[in-house]
Amino acid sequence: MSEPAYANLAFYPYCQFCLKAYVSPGTILWGSRTKACKNCFAEHFEHYPNDFPDNVMPSEMILNDRGVAYIVNKDTLRQYLAEWKGLQGTALDEWCTRKQSEQKIREEHADK
């Protein structure tokens, strides 16, 4: 993430989807590099699929009334499912390894 993109995410006080004014810092989803208001959060995110390989796409851990949940941007989920669909054997293993490496880099950067 570039410095201007980081500054925009950290300090620009608007939802990236509807441009609603003042989105609190607590609504920044660092792993997916997204800022969303409450309404757009519900519209643009869903639970990480149980049958999908772990830790391959940008996701966020949230706490809800049932405990810990992982969520993912719906557009990202559709993209990853399209890539994942039909892969088998070595091709699937290589895809998972590549995506896990990419995700690890995102997580390390988000932790800084």
JSON list of C-alpha atoms in Angstrom, two decimals:
[
{"chain": "A", "resi": 1, "resn": "MET", "atom": "CA", "xyz": [0.00, 0.00, 0.00]},
{"chain": "A", "resi": 2, "resn": "SER", "atom": "CA", "xyz": [1.41, 3.37, -0.97]},
{"chain": "A", "resi": 3, "resn": "GLU", "atom": "CA", "xyz": [1.78, 6.16, 1.56]},
{"chain": "A", "resi": 4, "resn": "PRO", "atom": "CA", "xyz": [-1.03, 8.24, -0.03]},
{"chain": "A", "resi": 5, "resn": "ALA", "atom": "CA", "xyz": [-3.34, 5.21, -0.03]},
{"chain": "A", "resi": 6, "resn": "TYR", "atom": "CA", "xyz": [-2.49, 4.54, 3.62]},
{"chain": "A", "resi": 7, "resn": "ALA", "atom": "CA", "xyz": [-3.15, 8.18, 4.55]},
{"chain": "A", "resi": 8, "resn": "ASN", "atom": "CA", "xyz": [-6.44, 8.09, 2.69]},
{"chain": "A", "resi": 9, "resn": "LEU", "atom": "CA", "xyz": [-7.54, 4.95, 4.49]},
{"chain": "A", "resi": 10, "resn": "ALA", "atom": "CA", "xyz": [-6.43, 6.18, 7.89]},
{"chain": "A", "resi": 11, "resn": "PHE", "atom": "CA", "xyz": [-7.57, 9.81, 7.71]},
{"chain": "A", "resi": 12, "resn": "TYR", "atom": "CA", "xyz": [-10.18, 10.31, 4.97]},
{"chain": "A", "resi": 13, "resn": "PRO", "atom": "CA", "xyz": [-13.43, 10.33, 6.98]},
{"chain": "A", "resi": 14, "resn": "TYR", "atom": "CA", "xyz": [-15.77, 8.83, 4.38]},
{"chain": "A", "resi": 15, "resn": "CYS", "atom": "CA", "xyz": [-17.13, 5.39, 3.52]},
{"chain": "A", "resi": 16, "resn": "GLN", "atom": "CA", "xyz": [-15.38, 4.05, 0.41]},
{"chain": "A", "resi": 17, "resn": "PHE", "atom": "CA", "xyz": [-18.66, 2.69, -0.96]},
{"chain": "A", "resi": 18, "resn": "CYS", "atom": "CA", "xyz": [-21.30, 5.41, -0.43]},
{"chain": "A", "resi": 19, "resn": "LEU", "atom": "CA", "xyz": [-19.07, 8.34, 0.60]},
{"chain": "A", "resi": 20, "resn": "LYS", "atom": "CA", "xyz": [-21.11, 8.87, 3.78]},
{"chain": "A", "resi": 21, "resn": "ALA", "atom": "CA", "xyz": [-19.38, 11.44, 5.94]},
{"chain": "A", "resi": 22, "resn": "TYR", "atom": "CA", "xyz": [-17.47, 10.44, 9.04]},
{"chain": "A", "resi": 23, "resn": "VAL", "atom": "CA", "xyz": [-16.70, 6.82, 9.29]},
{"chain": "A", "resi": 24, "resn": "SER", "atom": "CA", "xyz": [-15.01, 6.18, 12.63]},
{"chain": "A", "resi": 25, "resn": "PRO", "atom": "CA", "xyz": [-11.48, 4.75, 12.71]},
{"chain": "A", "resi": 26, "resn": "GLY", "atom": "CA", "xyz": [-12.89, 1.55, 14.23]},
{"chain": "A", "resi": 27, "resn": "THR", "atom": "CA", "xyz": [-14.55, 0.74, 10.91]},
{"chain": "A", "resi": 28, "resn": "ILE", "atom": "CA", "xyz": [-11.30, 0.48, 8.98]},
{"chain": "A", "resi": 29, "resn": "LEU", "atom": "CA", "xyz": [-10.78, -3.10, 7.82]},
{"chain": "A", "resi": 30, "resn": "TRP", "atom": "CA", "xyz": [-7.01, -3.12, 7.54]},
{"chain": "A", "resi": 31, "resn": "GLY", "atom": "CA", "xyz": [-6.66, -6.62, 6.10]},
{"chain": "A", "resi": 32, "resn": "SER", "atom": "CA", "xyz": [-8.85, -5.77, 3.14]},
{"chain": "A", "resi": 33, "resn": "ARG", "atom": "CA", "xyz": [-7.77, -2.11, 3.14]},
{"chain": "A", "resi": 34, "resn": "THR", "atom": "CA", "xyz": [-11.34, -0.88, 3.25]},
{"chain": "A", "resi": 35, "resn": "LYS", "atom": "CA", "xyz": [-13.35, 1.69, 5.21]},
{"chain": "A", "resi": 36, "resn": "ALA", "atom": "CA", "xyz": [-17.11, 1.19, 5.36]},
{"chain": "A", "resi": 37, "resn": "CYS", "atom": "CA", "xyz": [-20.08, 2.70, 7.16]},
{"chain": "A", "resi": 38, "resn": "LYS", "atom": "CA", "xyz": [-22.42, 0.36, 9.02]},
{"chain": "A", "resi": 39, "resn": "ASN", "atom": "CA", "xyz": [-24.90, 0.04, 6.12]},
{"chain": "A", "resi": 40, "resn": "CYS", "atom": "CA", "xyz": [-22.24, -0.63, 3.49]},
{"chain": "A", "resi": 41, "resn": "PHE", "atom": "CA", "xyz": [-20.43, -3.03, 5.78]},
{"chain": "A", "resi": 42, "resn": "ALA", "atom": "CA", "xyz": [-23.57, -5.19, 5.90]},
{"chain": "A", "resi": 43, "resn": "GLU", "atom": "CA", "xyz": [-24.08, -4.85, 2.13]},
{"chain": "A", "resi": 44, "resn": "HIS", "atom": "CA", "xyz": [-20.50, -5.50, 0.97]},
{"chain": "A", "resi": 45, "resn": "PHE", "atom": "CA", "xyz": [-19.17, -8.12, 3.40]},
{"chain": "A", "resi": 46, "resn": "GLU", "atom": "CA", "xyz": [-20.11, -11.66, 4.32]},
{"chain": "A", "resi": 47, "resn": "HIS", "atom": "CA", "xyz": [-18.74, -14.54, 6.34]},
{"chain": "A", "resi": 48, "resn": "TYR", "atom": "CA", "xyz": [-15.64, -16.35, 5.09]},
{"chain": "A", "resi": 49, "resn": "PRO", "atom": "CA", "xyz": [-16.88, -19.62, 3.54]},
{"chain": "A", "resi": 50, "resn": "ASN", "atom": "CA", "xyz": [-16.33, -22.68, 5.73]},
{"chain": "A", "resi": 51, "resn": "ASP", "atom": "CA", "xyz": [-15.40, -24.86, 2.76]},
{"chain": "A", "resi": 52, "resn": "PHE", "atom": "CA", "xyz": [-12.81, -22.44, 1.37]},
{"chain": "A", "resi": 53, "resn": "PRO", "atom": "CA", "xyz": [-9.06, -22.89, 2.07]},
{"chain": "A", "resi": 54, "resn": "ASP", "atom": "CA", "xyz": [-7.89, -20.97, 5.13]},
{"chain": "A", "resi": 55, "resn": "ASN", "atom": "CA", "xyz": [-5.99, -17.72, 4.94]},
{"chain": "A", "resi": 56, "resn": "VAL", "atom": "CA", "xyz": [-5.96, -17.23, 1.19]},
{"chain": "A", "resi": 57, "resn": "MET", "atom": "CA", "xyz": [-7.96, -14.02, 0.80]},
{"chain": "A", "resi": 58, "resn": "PRO", "atom": "CA", "xyz": [-8.14, -10.70, 2.62]},
{"chain": "A", "resi": 59, "resn": "SER", "atom": "CA", "xyz": [-10.43, -11.19, 5.59]},
{"chain": "A", "resi": 60, "resn": "GLU", "atom": "CA", "xyz": [-11.13, -9.59, 8.92]},
{"chain": "A", "resi": 61, "resn": "MET", "atom": "CA", "xyz": [-11.72, -11.16, 12.29]},
{"chain": "A", "resi": 62, "resn": "ILE", "atom": "CA", "xyz": [-14.67, -9.58, 14.05]},
{"chain": "A", "resi": 63, "resn": "LEU", "atom": "CA", "xyz": [-16.44, -10.23, 17.32]},
{"chain": "A", "resi": 64, "resn": "ASN", "atom": "CA", "xyz": [-20.17, -10.70, 17.21]},
{"chain": "A", "resi": 65, "resn": "ASP", "atom": "CA", "xyz": [-22.83, -12.10, 19.53]},
{"chain": "A", "resi": 66, "resn": "ARG", "atom": "CA", "xyz": [-21.76, -15.66, 18.63]},
{"chain": "A", "resi": 67, "resn": "GLY", "atom": "CA", "xyz": [-18.05, -15.07, 19.21]},
{"chain": "A", "resi": 68, "resn": "VAL", "atom": "CA", "xyz": [-15.33, -14.71, 16.60]},
{"chain": "A", "resi": 69, "resn": "ALA", "atom": "CA", "xyz": [-16.18, -14.60, 12.91]},
{"chain": "A", "resi": 70, "resn": "TYR", "atom": "CA", "xyz": [-14.18, -13.96, 9.77]},
{"chain": "A", "resi": 71, "resn": "ILE", "atom": "CA", "xyz": [-15.62, -11.75, 7.06]},
{"chain": "A", "resi": 72, "resn": "VAL", "atom": "CA", "xyz": [-14.60, -11.02, 3.50]},
{"chain": "A", "resi": 73, "resn": "ASN", "atom": "CA", "xyz": [-15.55, -8.45, 0.87]},
{"chain": "A", "resi": 74, "resn": "LYS", "atom": "CA", "xyz": [-18.20, -9.97, -1.44]},
{"chain": "A", "resi": 75, "resn": "ASP", "atom": "CA", "xyz": [-16.45, -8.80, -4.63]},
{"chain": "A", "resi": 76, "resn": "THR", "atom": "CA", "xyz": [-13.16, -10.31, -3.46]},
{"chain": "A", "resi": 77, "resn": "LEU", "atom": "CA", "xyz": [-14.94, -13.54, -2.56]},
{"chain": "A", "resi": 78, "resn": "ARG", "atom": "CA", "xyz": [-16.50, -13.79, -6.04]},
{"chain": "A", "resi": 79, "resn": "GLN", "atom": "CA", "xyz": [-13.10, -13.19, -7.67]},
{"chain": "A", "resi": 80, "resn": "TYR", "atom": "CA", "xyz": [-11.35, -15.81, -5.56]},
{"chain": "A", "resi": 81, "resn": "LEU", "atom": "CA", "xyz": [-14.14, -18.36, -6.03]},
{"chain": "A", "resi": 82, "resn": "ALA", "atom": "CA", "xyz": [-13.93, -17.89, -9.81]},
{"chain": "A", "resi": 83, "resn": "GLU", "atom": "CA", "xyz": [-10.17, -18.54, -9.71]},
{"chain": "A", "resi": 84, "resn": "TRP", "atom": "CA", "xyz": [-10.52, -21.47, -7.31]},
{"chain": "A", "resi": 85, "resn": "LYS", "atom": "CA", "xyz": [-13.35, -23.20, -9.17]},
{"chain": "A", "resi": 86, "resn": "GLY", "atom": "CA", "xyz": [-12.16, -26.17, -11.16]},
{"chain": "A", "resi": 87, "resn": "LEU", "atom": "CA", "xyz": [-8.62, -26.25, -9.78]},
{"chain": "A", "resi": 88, "resn": "GLN", "atom": "CA", "xyz": [-7.43, -29.68, -8.69]},
{"chain": "A", "resi": 89, "resn": "GLY", "atom": "CA", "xyz": [-4.29, -31.40, -7.54]},
{"chain": "A", "resi": 90, "resn": "THR", "atom": "CA", "xyz": [-1.03, -29.55, -8.04]},
{"chain": "A", "resi": 91, "resn": "ALA", "atom": "CA", "xyz": [-2.72, -26.52, -9.64]},
{"chain": "A", "resi": 92, "resn": "LEU", "atom": "CA", "xyz": [-4.93, -26.11, -6.56]},
{"chain": "A", "resi": 93, "resn": "ASP", "atom": "CA", "xyz": [-1.99, -26.53, -4.19]},
{"chain": "A", "resi": 94, "resn": "GLU", "atom": "CA", "xyz": [0.07, -23.95, -6.10]},
{"chain": "A", "resi": 95, "resn": "TRP", "atom": "CA", "xyz": [-2.84, -21.50, -6.19]},
{"chain": "A", "resi": 96, "resn": "CYS", "atom": "CA", "xyz": [-3.41, -21.86, -2.43]},
{"chain": "A", "resi": 97, "resn": "THR", "atom": "CA", "xyz": [0.30, -21.43, -1.69]},
{"chain": "A", "resi": 98, "resn": "ARG", "atom": "CA", "xyz": [0.50, -18.30, -3.87]},
{"chain": "A", "resi": 99, "resn": "LYS", "atom": "CA", "xyz": [-2.63, -16.77, -2.33]},
{"chain": "A", "resi": 100, "resn": "GLN", "atom": "CA", "xyz": [-1.50, -17.61, 1.21]},
{"chain": "A", "resi": 101, "resn": "SER", "atom": "CA", "xyz": [1.84, -15.88, 0.52]},
{"chain": "A", "resi": 102, "resn": "GLU", "atom": "CA", "xyz": [0.04, -12.80, -0.81]},
{"chain": "A", "resi": 103, "resn": "GLN", "atom": "CA", "xyz": [-2.23, -12.78, 2.23]},
{"chain": "A", "resi": 104, "resn": "LYS", "atom": "CA", "xyz": [0.72, -13.09, 4.61]},
{"chain": "A", "resi": 105, "resn": "ILE", "atom": "CA", "xyz": [2.30, -10.00, 3.02]},
{"chain": "A", "resi": 106, "resn": "ARG", "atom": "CA", "xyz": [-0.98, -8.07, 3.44]},
{"chain": "A", "resi": 107, "resn": "GLU", "atom": "CA", "xyz": [-1.26, -9.13, 7.08]},
{"chain": "A", "resi": 108, "resn": "GLU", "atom": "CA", "xyz": [2.33, -8.19, 7.87]},
{"chain": "A", "resi": 109, "resn": "HIS", "atom": "CA", "xyz": [1.79, -4.78, 6.28]},
{"chain": "A", "resi": 110, "resn": "ALA", "atom": "CA", "xyz": [-1.50, -4.27, 8.15]},
{"chain": "A", "resi": 111, "resn": "ASP", "atom": "CA", "xyz": [0.23, -5.04, 11.46]},
{"chain": "A", "resi": 112, "resn": "LYS", "atom": "CA", "xyz": [2.75, -2.21, 11.00]}
]
